[in-house]
Short mmCIF file of C-alpha atoms and ligand atoms in Angstrom, two decimals:
data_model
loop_
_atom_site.label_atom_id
_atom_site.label_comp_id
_atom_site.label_asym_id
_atom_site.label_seq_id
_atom_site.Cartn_x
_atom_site.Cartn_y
_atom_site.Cartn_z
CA UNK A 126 -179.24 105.72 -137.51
CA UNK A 127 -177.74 104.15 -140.97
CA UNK A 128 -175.40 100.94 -140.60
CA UNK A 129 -172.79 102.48 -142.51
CA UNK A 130 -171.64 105.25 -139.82
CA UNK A 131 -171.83 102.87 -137.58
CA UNK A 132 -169.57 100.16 -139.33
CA UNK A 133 -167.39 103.35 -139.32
CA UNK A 134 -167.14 103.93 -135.91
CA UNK A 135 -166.53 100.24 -135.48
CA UNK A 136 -163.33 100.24 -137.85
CA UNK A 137 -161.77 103.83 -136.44
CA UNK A 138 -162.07 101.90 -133.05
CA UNK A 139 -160.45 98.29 -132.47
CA UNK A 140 -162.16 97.07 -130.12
CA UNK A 141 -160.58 96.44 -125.99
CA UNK A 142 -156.97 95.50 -125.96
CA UNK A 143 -156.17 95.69 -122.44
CA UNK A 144 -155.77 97.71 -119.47
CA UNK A 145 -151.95 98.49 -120.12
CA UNK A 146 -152.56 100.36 -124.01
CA UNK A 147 -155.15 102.63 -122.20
CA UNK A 148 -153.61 103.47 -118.66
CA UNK A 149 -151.63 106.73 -117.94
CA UNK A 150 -147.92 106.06 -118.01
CA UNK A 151 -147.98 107.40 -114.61
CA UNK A 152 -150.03 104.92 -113.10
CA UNK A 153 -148.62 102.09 -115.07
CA UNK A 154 -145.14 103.04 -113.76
CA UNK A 155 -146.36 103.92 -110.54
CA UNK A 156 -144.85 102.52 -106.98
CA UNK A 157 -147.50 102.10 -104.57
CA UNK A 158 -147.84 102.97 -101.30
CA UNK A 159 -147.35 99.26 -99.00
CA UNK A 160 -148.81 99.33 -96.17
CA UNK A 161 -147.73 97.29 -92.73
CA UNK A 162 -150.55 95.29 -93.56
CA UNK A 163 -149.47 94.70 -97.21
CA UNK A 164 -146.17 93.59 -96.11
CA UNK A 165 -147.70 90.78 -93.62
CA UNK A 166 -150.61 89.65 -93.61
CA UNK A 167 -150.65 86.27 -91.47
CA UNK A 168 -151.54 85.64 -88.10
CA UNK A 169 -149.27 86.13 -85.21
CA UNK A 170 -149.50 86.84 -81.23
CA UNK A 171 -147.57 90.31 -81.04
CA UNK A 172 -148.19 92.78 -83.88
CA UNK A 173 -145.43 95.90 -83.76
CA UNK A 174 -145.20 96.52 -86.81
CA UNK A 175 -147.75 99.48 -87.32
CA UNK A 176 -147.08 102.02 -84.81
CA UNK A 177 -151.19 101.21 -83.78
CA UNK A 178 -152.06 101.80 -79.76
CA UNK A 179 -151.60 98.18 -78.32
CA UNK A 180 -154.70 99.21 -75.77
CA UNK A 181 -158.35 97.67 -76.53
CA UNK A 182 -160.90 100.10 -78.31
CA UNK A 183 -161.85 97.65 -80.58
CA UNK A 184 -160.84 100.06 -83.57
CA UNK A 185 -157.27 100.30 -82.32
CA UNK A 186 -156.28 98.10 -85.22
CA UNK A 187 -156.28 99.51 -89.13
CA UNK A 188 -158.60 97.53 -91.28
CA UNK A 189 -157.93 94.89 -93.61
CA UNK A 190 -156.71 96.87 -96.55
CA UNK A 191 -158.05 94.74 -99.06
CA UNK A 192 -161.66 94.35 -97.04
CA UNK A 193 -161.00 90.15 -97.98
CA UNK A 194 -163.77 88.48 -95.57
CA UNK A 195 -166.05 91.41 -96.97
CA UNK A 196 -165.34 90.87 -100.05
CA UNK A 197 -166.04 86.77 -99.79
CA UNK A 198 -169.40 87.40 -98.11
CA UNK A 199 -170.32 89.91 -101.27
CA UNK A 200 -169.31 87.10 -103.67
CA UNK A 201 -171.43 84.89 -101.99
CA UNK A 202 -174.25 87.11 -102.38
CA UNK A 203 -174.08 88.21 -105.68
CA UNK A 204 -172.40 85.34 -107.25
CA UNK A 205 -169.31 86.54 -108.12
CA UNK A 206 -165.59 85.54 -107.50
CA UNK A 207 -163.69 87.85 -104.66
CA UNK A 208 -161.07 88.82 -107.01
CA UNK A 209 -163.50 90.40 -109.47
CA UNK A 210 -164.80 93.00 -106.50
CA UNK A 211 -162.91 96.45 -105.66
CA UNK A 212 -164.65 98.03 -102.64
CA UNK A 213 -164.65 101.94 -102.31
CA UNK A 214 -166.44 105.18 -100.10
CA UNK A 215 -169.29 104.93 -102.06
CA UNK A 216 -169.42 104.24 -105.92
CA UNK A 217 -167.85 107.75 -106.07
CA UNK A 218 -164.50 106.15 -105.24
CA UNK A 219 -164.51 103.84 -107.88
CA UNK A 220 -165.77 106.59 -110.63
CA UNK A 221 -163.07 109.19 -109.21
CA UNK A 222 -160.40 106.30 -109.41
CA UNK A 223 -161.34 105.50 -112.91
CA UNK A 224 -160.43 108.75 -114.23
CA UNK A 225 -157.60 109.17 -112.42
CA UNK A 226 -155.98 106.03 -113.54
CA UNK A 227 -157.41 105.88 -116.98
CA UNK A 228 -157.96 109.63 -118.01
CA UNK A 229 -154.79 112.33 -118.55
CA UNK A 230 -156.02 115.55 -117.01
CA UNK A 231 -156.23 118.15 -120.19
CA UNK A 232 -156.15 115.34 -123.13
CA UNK A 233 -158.66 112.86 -122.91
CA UNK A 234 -162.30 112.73 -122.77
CA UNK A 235 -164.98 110.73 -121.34
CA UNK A 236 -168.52 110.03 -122.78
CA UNK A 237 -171.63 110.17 -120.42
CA UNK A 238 -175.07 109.77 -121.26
CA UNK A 239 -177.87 112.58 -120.53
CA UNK A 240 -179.60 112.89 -119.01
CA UNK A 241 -177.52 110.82 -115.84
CA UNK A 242 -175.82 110.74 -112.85
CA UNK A 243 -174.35 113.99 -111.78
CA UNK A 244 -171.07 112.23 -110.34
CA UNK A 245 -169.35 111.55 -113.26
CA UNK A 246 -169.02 115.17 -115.00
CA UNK A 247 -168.26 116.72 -111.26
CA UNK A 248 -165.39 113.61 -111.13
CA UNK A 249 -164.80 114.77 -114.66
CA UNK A 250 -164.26 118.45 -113.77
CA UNK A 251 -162.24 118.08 -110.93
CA UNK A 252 -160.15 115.80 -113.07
CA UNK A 253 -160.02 117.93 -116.16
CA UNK A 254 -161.46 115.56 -118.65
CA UNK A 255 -163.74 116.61 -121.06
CA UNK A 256 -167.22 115.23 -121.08
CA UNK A 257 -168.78 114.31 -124.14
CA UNK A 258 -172.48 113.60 -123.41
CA UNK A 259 -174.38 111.54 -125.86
CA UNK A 260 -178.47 112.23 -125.58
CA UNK A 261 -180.92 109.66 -124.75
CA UNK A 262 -183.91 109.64 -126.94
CA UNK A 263 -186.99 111.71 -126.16
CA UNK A 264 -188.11 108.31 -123.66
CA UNK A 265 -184.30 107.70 -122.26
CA UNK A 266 -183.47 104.85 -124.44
CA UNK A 267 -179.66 104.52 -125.29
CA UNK A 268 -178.81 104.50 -128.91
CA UNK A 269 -175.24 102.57 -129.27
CA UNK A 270 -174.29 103.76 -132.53
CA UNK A 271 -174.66 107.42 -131.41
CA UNK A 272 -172.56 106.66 -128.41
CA UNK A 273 -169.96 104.54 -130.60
CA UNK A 274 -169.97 107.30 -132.94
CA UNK A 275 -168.68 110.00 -130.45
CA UNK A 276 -166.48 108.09 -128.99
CA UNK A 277 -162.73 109.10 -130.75
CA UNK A 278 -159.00 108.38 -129.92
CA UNK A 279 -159.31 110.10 -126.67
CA UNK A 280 -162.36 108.60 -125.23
CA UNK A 281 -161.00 106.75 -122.03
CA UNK A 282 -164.20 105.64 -120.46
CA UNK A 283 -168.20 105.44 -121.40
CA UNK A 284 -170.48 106.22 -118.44
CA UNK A 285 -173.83 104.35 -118.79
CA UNK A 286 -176.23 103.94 -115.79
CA UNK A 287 -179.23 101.28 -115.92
CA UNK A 288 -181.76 101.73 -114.71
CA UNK A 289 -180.62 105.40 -115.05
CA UNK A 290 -180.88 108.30 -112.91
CA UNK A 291 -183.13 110.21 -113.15
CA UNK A 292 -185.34 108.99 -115.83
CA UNK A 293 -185.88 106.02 -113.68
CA UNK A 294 -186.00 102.98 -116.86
CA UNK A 295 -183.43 100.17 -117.39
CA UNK A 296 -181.49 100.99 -120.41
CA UNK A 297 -181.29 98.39 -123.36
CA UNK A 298 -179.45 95.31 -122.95
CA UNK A 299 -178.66 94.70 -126.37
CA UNK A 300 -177.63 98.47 -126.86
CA UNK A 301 -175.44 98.46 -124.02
CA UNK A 302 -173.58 95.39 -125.07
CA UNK A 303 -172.79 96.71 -128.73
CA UNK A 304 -171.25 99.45 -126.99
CA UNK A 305 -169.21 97.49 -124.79
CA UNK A 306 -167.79 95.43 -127.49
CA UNK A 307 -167.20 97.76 -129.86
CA UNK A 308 -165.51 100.23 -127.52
CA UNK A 309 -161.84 99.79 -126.84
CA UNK A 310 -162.00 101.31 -123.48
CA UNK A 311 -163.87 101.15 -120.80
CA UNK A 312 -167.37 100.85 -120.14
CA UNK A 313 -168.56 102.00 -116.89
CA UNK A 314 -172.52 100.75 -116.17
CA UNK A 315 -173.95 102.03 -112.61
CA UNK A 316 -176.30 99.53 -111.78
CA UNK A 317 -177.34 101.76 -108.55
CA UNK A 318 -180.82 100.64 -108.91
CA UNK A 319 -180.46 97.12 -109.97
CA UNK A 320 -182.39 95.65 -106.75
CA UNK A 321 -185.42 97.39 -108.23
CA UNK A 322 -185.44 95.49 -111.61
CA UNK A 323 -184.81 91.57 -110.74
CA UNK A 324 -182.98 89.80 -113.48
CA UNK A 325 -181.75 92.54 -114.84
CA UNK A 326 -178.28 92.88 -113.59
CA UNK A 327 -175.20 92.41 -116.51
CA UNK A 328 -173.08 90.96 -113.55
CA UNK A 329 -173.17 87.53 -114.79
CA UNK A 330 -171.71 88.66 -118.46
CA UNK A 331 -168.80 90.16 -116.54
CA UNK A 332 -166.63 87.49 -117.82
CA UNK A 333 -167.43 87.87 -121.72
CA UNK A 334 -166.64 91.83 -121.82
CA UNK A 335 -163.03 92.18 -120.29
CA UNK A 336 -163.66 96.34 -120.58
CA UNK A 337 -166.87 95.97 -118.33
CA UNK A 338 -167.15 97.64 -114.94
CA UNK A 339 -170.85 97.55 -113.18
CA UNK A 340 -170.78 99.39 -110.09
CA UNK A 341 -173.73 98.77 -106.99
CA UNK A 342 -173.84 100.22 -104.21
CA UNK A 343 -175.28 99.58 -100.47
CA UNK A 344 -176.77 103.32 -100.49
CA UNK A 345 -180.50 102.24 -101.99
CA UNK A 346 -181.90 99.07 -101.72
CA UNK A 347 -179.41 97.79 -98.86
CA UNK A 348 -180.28 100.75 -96.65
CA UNK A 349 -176.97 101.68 -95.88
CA UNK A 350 -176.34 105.04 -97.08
CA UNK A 351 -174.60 106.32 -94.17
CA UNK A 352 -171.90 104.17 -93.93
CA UNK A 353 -170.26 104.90 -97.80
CA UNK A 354 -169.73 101.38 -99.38
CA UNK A 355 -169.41 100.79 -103.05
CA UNK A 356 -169.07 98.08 -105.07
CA UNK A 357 -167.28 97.54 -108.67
CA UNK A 358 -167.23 94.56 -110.50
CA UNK A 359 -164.99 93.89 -113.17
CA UNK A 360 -161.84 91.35 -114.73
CA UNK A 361 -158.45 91.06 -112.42
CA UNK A 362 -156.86 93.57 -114.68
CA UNK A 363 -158.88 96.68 -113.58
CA UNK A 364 -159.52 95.66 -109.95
CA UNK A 365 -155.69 95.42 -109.97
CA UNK A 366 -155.47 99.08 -110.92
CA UNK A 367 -158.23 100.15 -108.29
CA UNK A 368 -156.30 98.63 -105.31
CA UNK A 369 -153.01 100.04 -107.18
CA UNK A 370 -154.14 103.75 -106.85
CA UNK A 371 -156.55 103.86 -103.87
CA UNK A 372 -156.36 104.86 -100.00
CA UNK A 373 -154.38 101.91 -98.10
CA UNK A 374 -157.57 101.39 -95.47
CA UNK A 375 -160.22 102.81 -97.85
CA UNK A 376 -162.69 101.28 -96.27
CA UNK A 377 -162.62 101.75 -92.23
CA UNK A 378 -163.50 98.88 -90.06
CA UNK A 379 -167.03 100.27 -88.82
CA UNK A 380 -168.32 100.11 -92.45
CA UNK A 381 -166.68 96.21 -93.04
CA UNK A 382 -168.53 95.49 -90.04
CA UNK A 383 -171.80 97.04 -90.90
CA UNK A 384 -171.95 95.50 -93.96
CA UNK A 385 -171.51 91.75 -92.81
CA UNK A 386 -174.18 92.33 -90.35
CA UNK A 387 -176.46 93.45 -93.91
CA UNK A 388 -175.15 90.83 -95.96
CA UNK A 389 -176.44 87.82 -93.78
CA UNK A 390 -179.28 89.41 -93.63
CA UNK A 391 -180.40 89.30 -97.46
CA UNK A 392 -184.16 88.54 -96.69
CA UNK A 393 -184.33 91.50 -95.27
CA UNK A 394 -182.96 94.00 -98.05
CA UNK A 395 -185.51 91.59 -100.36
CA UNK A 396 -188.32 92.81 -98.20
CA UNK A 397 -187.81 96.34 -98.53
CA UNK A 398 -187.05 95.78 -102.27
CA UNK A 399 -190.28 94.11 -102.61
CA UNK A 400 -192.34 96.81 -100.73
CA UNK A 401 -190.70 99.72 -102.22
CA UNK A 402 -191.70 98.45 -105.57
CA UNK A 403 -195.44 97.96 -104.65
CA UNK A 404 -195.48 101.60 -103.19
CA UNK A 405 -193.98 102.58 -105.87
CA UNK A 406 -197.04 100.66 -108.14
CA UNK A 407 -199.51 102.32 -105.92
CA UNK A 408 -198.04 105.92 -105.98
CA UNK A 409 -197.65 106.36 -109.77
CA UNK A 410 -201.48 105.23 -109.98
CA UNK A 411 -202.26 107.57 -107.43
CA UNK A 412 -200.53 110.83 -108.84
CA UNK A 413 -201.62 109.74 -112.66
CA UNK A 414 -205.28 111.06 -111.55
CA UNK A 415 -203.93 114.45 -110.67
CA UNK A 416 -204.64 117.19 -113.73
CA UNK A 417 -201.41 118.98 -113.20
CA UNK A 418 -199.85 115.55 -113.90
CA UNK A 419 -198.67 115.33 -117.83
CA UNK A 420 -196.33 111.87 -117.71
CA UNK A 421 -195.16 109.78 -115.55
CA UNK A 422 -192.12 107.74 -117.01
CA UNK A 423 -191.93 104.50 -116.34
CA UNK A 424 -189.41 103.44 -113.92
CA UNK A 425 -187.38 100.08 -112.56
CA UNK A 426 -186.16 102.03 -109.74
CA UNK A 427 -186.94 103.55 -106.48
CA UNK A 428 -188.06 106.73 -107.17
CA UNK A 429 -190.37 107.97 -110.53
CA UNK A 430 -189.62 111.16 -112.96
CA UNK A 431 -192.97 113.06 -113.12
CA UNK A 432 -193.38 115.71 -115.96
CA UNK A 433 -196.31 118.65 -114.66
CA UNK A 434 -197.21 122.01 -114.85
CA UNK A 435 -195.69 124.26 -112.81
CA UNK A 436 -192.82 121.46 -111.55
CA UNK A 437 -191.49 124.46 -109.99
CA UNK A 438 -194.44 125.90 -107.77
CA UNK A 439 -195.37 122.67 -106.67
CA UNK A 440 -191.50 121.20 -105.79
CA UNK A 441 -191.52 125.01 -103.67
CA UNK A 442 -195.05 124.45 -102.71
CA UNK A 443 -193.98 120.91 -100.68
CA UNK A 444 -191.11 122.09 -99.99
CA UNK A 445 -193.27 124.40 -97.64
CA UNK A 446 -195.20 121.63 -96.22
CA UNK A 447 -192.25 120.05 -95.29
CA UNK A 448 -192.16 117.21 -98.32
CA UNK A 449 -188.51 117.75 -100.50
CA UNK A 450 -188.21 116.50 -103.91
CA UNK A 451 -186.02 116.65 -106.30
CA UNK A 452 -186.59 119.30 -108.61
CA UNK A 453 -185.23 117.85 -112.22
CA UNK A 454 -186.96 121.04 -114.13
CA UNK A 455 -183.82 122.30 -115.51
CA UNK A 456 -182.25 119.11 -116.66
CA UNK A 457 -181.75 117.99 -120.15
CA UNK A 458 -184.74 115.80 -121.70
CA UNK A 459 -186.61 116.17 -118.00
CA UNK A 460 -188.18 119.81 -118.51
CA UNK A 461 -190.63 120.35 -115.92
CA UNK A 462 -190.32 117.06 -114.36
CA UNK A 463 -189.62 116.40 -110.63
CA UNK A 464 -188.11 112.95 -109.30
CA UNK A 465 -190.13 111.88 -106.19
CA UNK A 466 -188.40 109.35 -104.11
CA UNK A 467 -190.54 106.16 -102.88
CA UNK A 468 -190.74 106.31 -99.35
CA UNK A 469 -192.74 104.64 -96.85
CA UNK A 470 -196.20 103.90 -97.07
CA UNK A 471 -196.72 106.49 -94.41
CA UNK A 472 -194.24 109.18 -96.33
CA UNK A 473 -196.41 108.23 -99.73
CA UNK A 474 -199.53 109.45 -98.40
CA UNK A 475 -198.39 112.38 -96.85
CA UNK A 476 -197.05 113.09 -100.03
CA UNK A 477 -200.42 112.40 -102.06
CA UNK A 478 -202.65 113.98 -98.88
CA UNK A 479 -199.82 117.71 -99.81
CA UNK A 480 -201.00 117.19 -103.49
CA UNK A 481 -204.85 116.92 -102.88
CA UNK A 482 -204.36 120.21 -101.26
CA UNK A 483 -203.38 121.78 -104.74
CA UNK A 484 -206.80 120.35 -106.20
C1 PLP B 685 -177.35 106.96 -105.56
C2 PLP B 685 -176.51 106.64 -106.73
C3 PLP B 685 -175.25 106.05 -106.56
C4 PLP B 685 -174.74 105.73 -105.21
O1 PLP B 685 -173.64 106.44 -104.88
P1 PLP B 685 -172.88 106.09 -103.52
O2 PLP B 685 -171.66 106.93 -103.61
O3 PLP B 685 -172.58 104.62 -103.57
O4 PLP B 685 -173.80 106.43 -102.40
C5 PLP B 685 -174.51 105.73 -107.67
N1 PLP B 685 -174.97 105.96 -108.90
C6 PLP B 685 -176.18 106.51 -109.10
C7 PLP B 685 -176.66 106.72 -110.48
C8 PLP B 685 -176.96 106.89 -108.03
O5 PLP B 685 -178.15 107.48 -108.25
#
């Protein structure tokens, strides 16, 4: 990559100016929804003011719309001021939020890197936004000036996920950052898989990159898949716009709930972080002896990309035994691979024991 195109790119694109130059008129002019829980929000004895059923479920209530003792527990945990956190169904909220706040349906464009994350071209598509995607190298490293370099008037929002799915590696730190600076919209990192990579979280440079978002999730290493929570992290500005456009009671008050319980129980999550990684140590040196076996990419995540012969006949052949995997064969970059999931220690060897069988 020569310096000069990317100098280029640089002075074609000033860099961030704020939320308001890159948000559709719509939504900047846009009268939200207030809710009776919006309007007051104290204590009092006698609530009438929401048409809820007065008689005891314990869900007869709505939830706190803006999730607030949730949201102080999370900052607690991950070290990050309340006010910074937007809370959605899954990080699928905050990605289909994004676009429709930042992107204008049939104009703009979007860049994502591949091979990633299926969510954000489906978001994409059902928003009608154009996806640009930028290629990782041959070993899924991110190259900023390529990125930078796509990246024209119309580019709302840069999808980059680290450690990325499903290639499995952390992306580069100093590659991501060029982007982010050098970008005047958004940058979007998933950091799904942080848990699996201590240290490596960008959460803590939050306040230097004003266009930042990092979005976690309680779906992996939290265990909570079922109950939909997502995190996003970024400056007042764009959590502003998040809780301007979403669903009054996104978050129901089963989930809030759930989640507290988690959250006080951090050891815990750490525990399953820690053992999921040595499985995960164990199982790649346990399908490298297998001949059908060609690469095994090293991952900082829960699950490893495995490149074989015949990815196909063996994802149908466990499929038959009962043992599903993800079948990447046809994705960009991962020809012939399969993504295998780390499960238990238990799950593992069944999974090894279905492999022998092919020997
Ligand atoms: C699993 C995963 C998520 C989590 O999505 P949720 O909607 O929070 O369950 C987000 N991003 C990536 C890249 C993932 O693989």
């Amino acid at each position: 990559m020569n310096k000069n195109t990317s100098n280029k790119a640089q002075t074609q694109l000033p860099p961030f100016k704020g939320v308001g130059g890159i948000l559709r008129p719509n939504i900047l002019n846009l009268m939200p929804y207030s809710s009776a829980r919006d309007e007051f929000t104290g204590s009092a004895s006698v609530f009438l003011d929401a048409n809820e059923n007065p008689f005891e479920t314990g869900y007869n209530r709505y939830p706190d719309p803006y999730q607030k003792e949730l949201k102080k527990k999370i900052g607690e945990v991950k070290g990050v001021k309340p006010e910074l956190i937007f809370l959605g169904n899954g990080s699928d909220e905050p990605i289909d939020l994004l676009f429709r706040a930042f992107c204008n349906p049939g104009a703009d464009n979007v860049i994502a890197i591949e091979p990633s994350y299926g969510m954000y071209t489906v978001s994409a598509d059902i928003n009608d936004v154009e996806v640009k995607k930028v290629l990782l190298t041959n070993d899924f490293h991110l190259e900023a000036d390529k990125v930078l370099e796509t990246a024209n008037e119309k580019t709302k929002l840069i999808f980059l996920c680290s450690p990325n799915n499903p290639s499995g590696n952390l992306l580069d730190t100093a590659e991501i950052l060029k982007i982010v600076s050098n970008f005047k919209g958004l940058v979007v990192l998933d950091e799904a898989y942080i848990d699996f990579a201590p240290g490596a979280t960008l959460l803590h440079n939050l306040g230097n990159y004003p266009n930042l978002i990092i979005l976690q999730t309680f779906s992996k290493a939290w265990g909570l898949a079922g109950i939909r929570l997502g995190m996003a992290f970024a400056n007042r500005e764009i959590i502003a716009v998040l809780n301007k456009i979403k669903y009054p009671y996104n978050i129901n008050a089963l989930t809030q709930q759930r989640a507290m319980e988690s959250l006080v129980k951090e050891d815990e999550k750490n525990k399953w972080v820690e053992t999921i990684i040595s499985e995960r140590i164990k199982l790649v040196k346990e399908i490298r002896q297998f001949p059908f076996v060609t690469k095994i990419y090293p991952s900082d995540a829960n699950f490893i990309l495995v490149k074989m012969n015949d990815a196909k006949g063996i994802f149908n052949f466990l499929m038959e035994e009962g043992v599903i995997v993800r079948d990447r064969s046809k994705v960009t970059l991962c020809e012939g691979s399969l993504r295998l999931t780390v499960g238990s220690e238990d799950e593992n060897k069944i999974l090894i024991e279905k492999l022998e069988a092919l020997l």
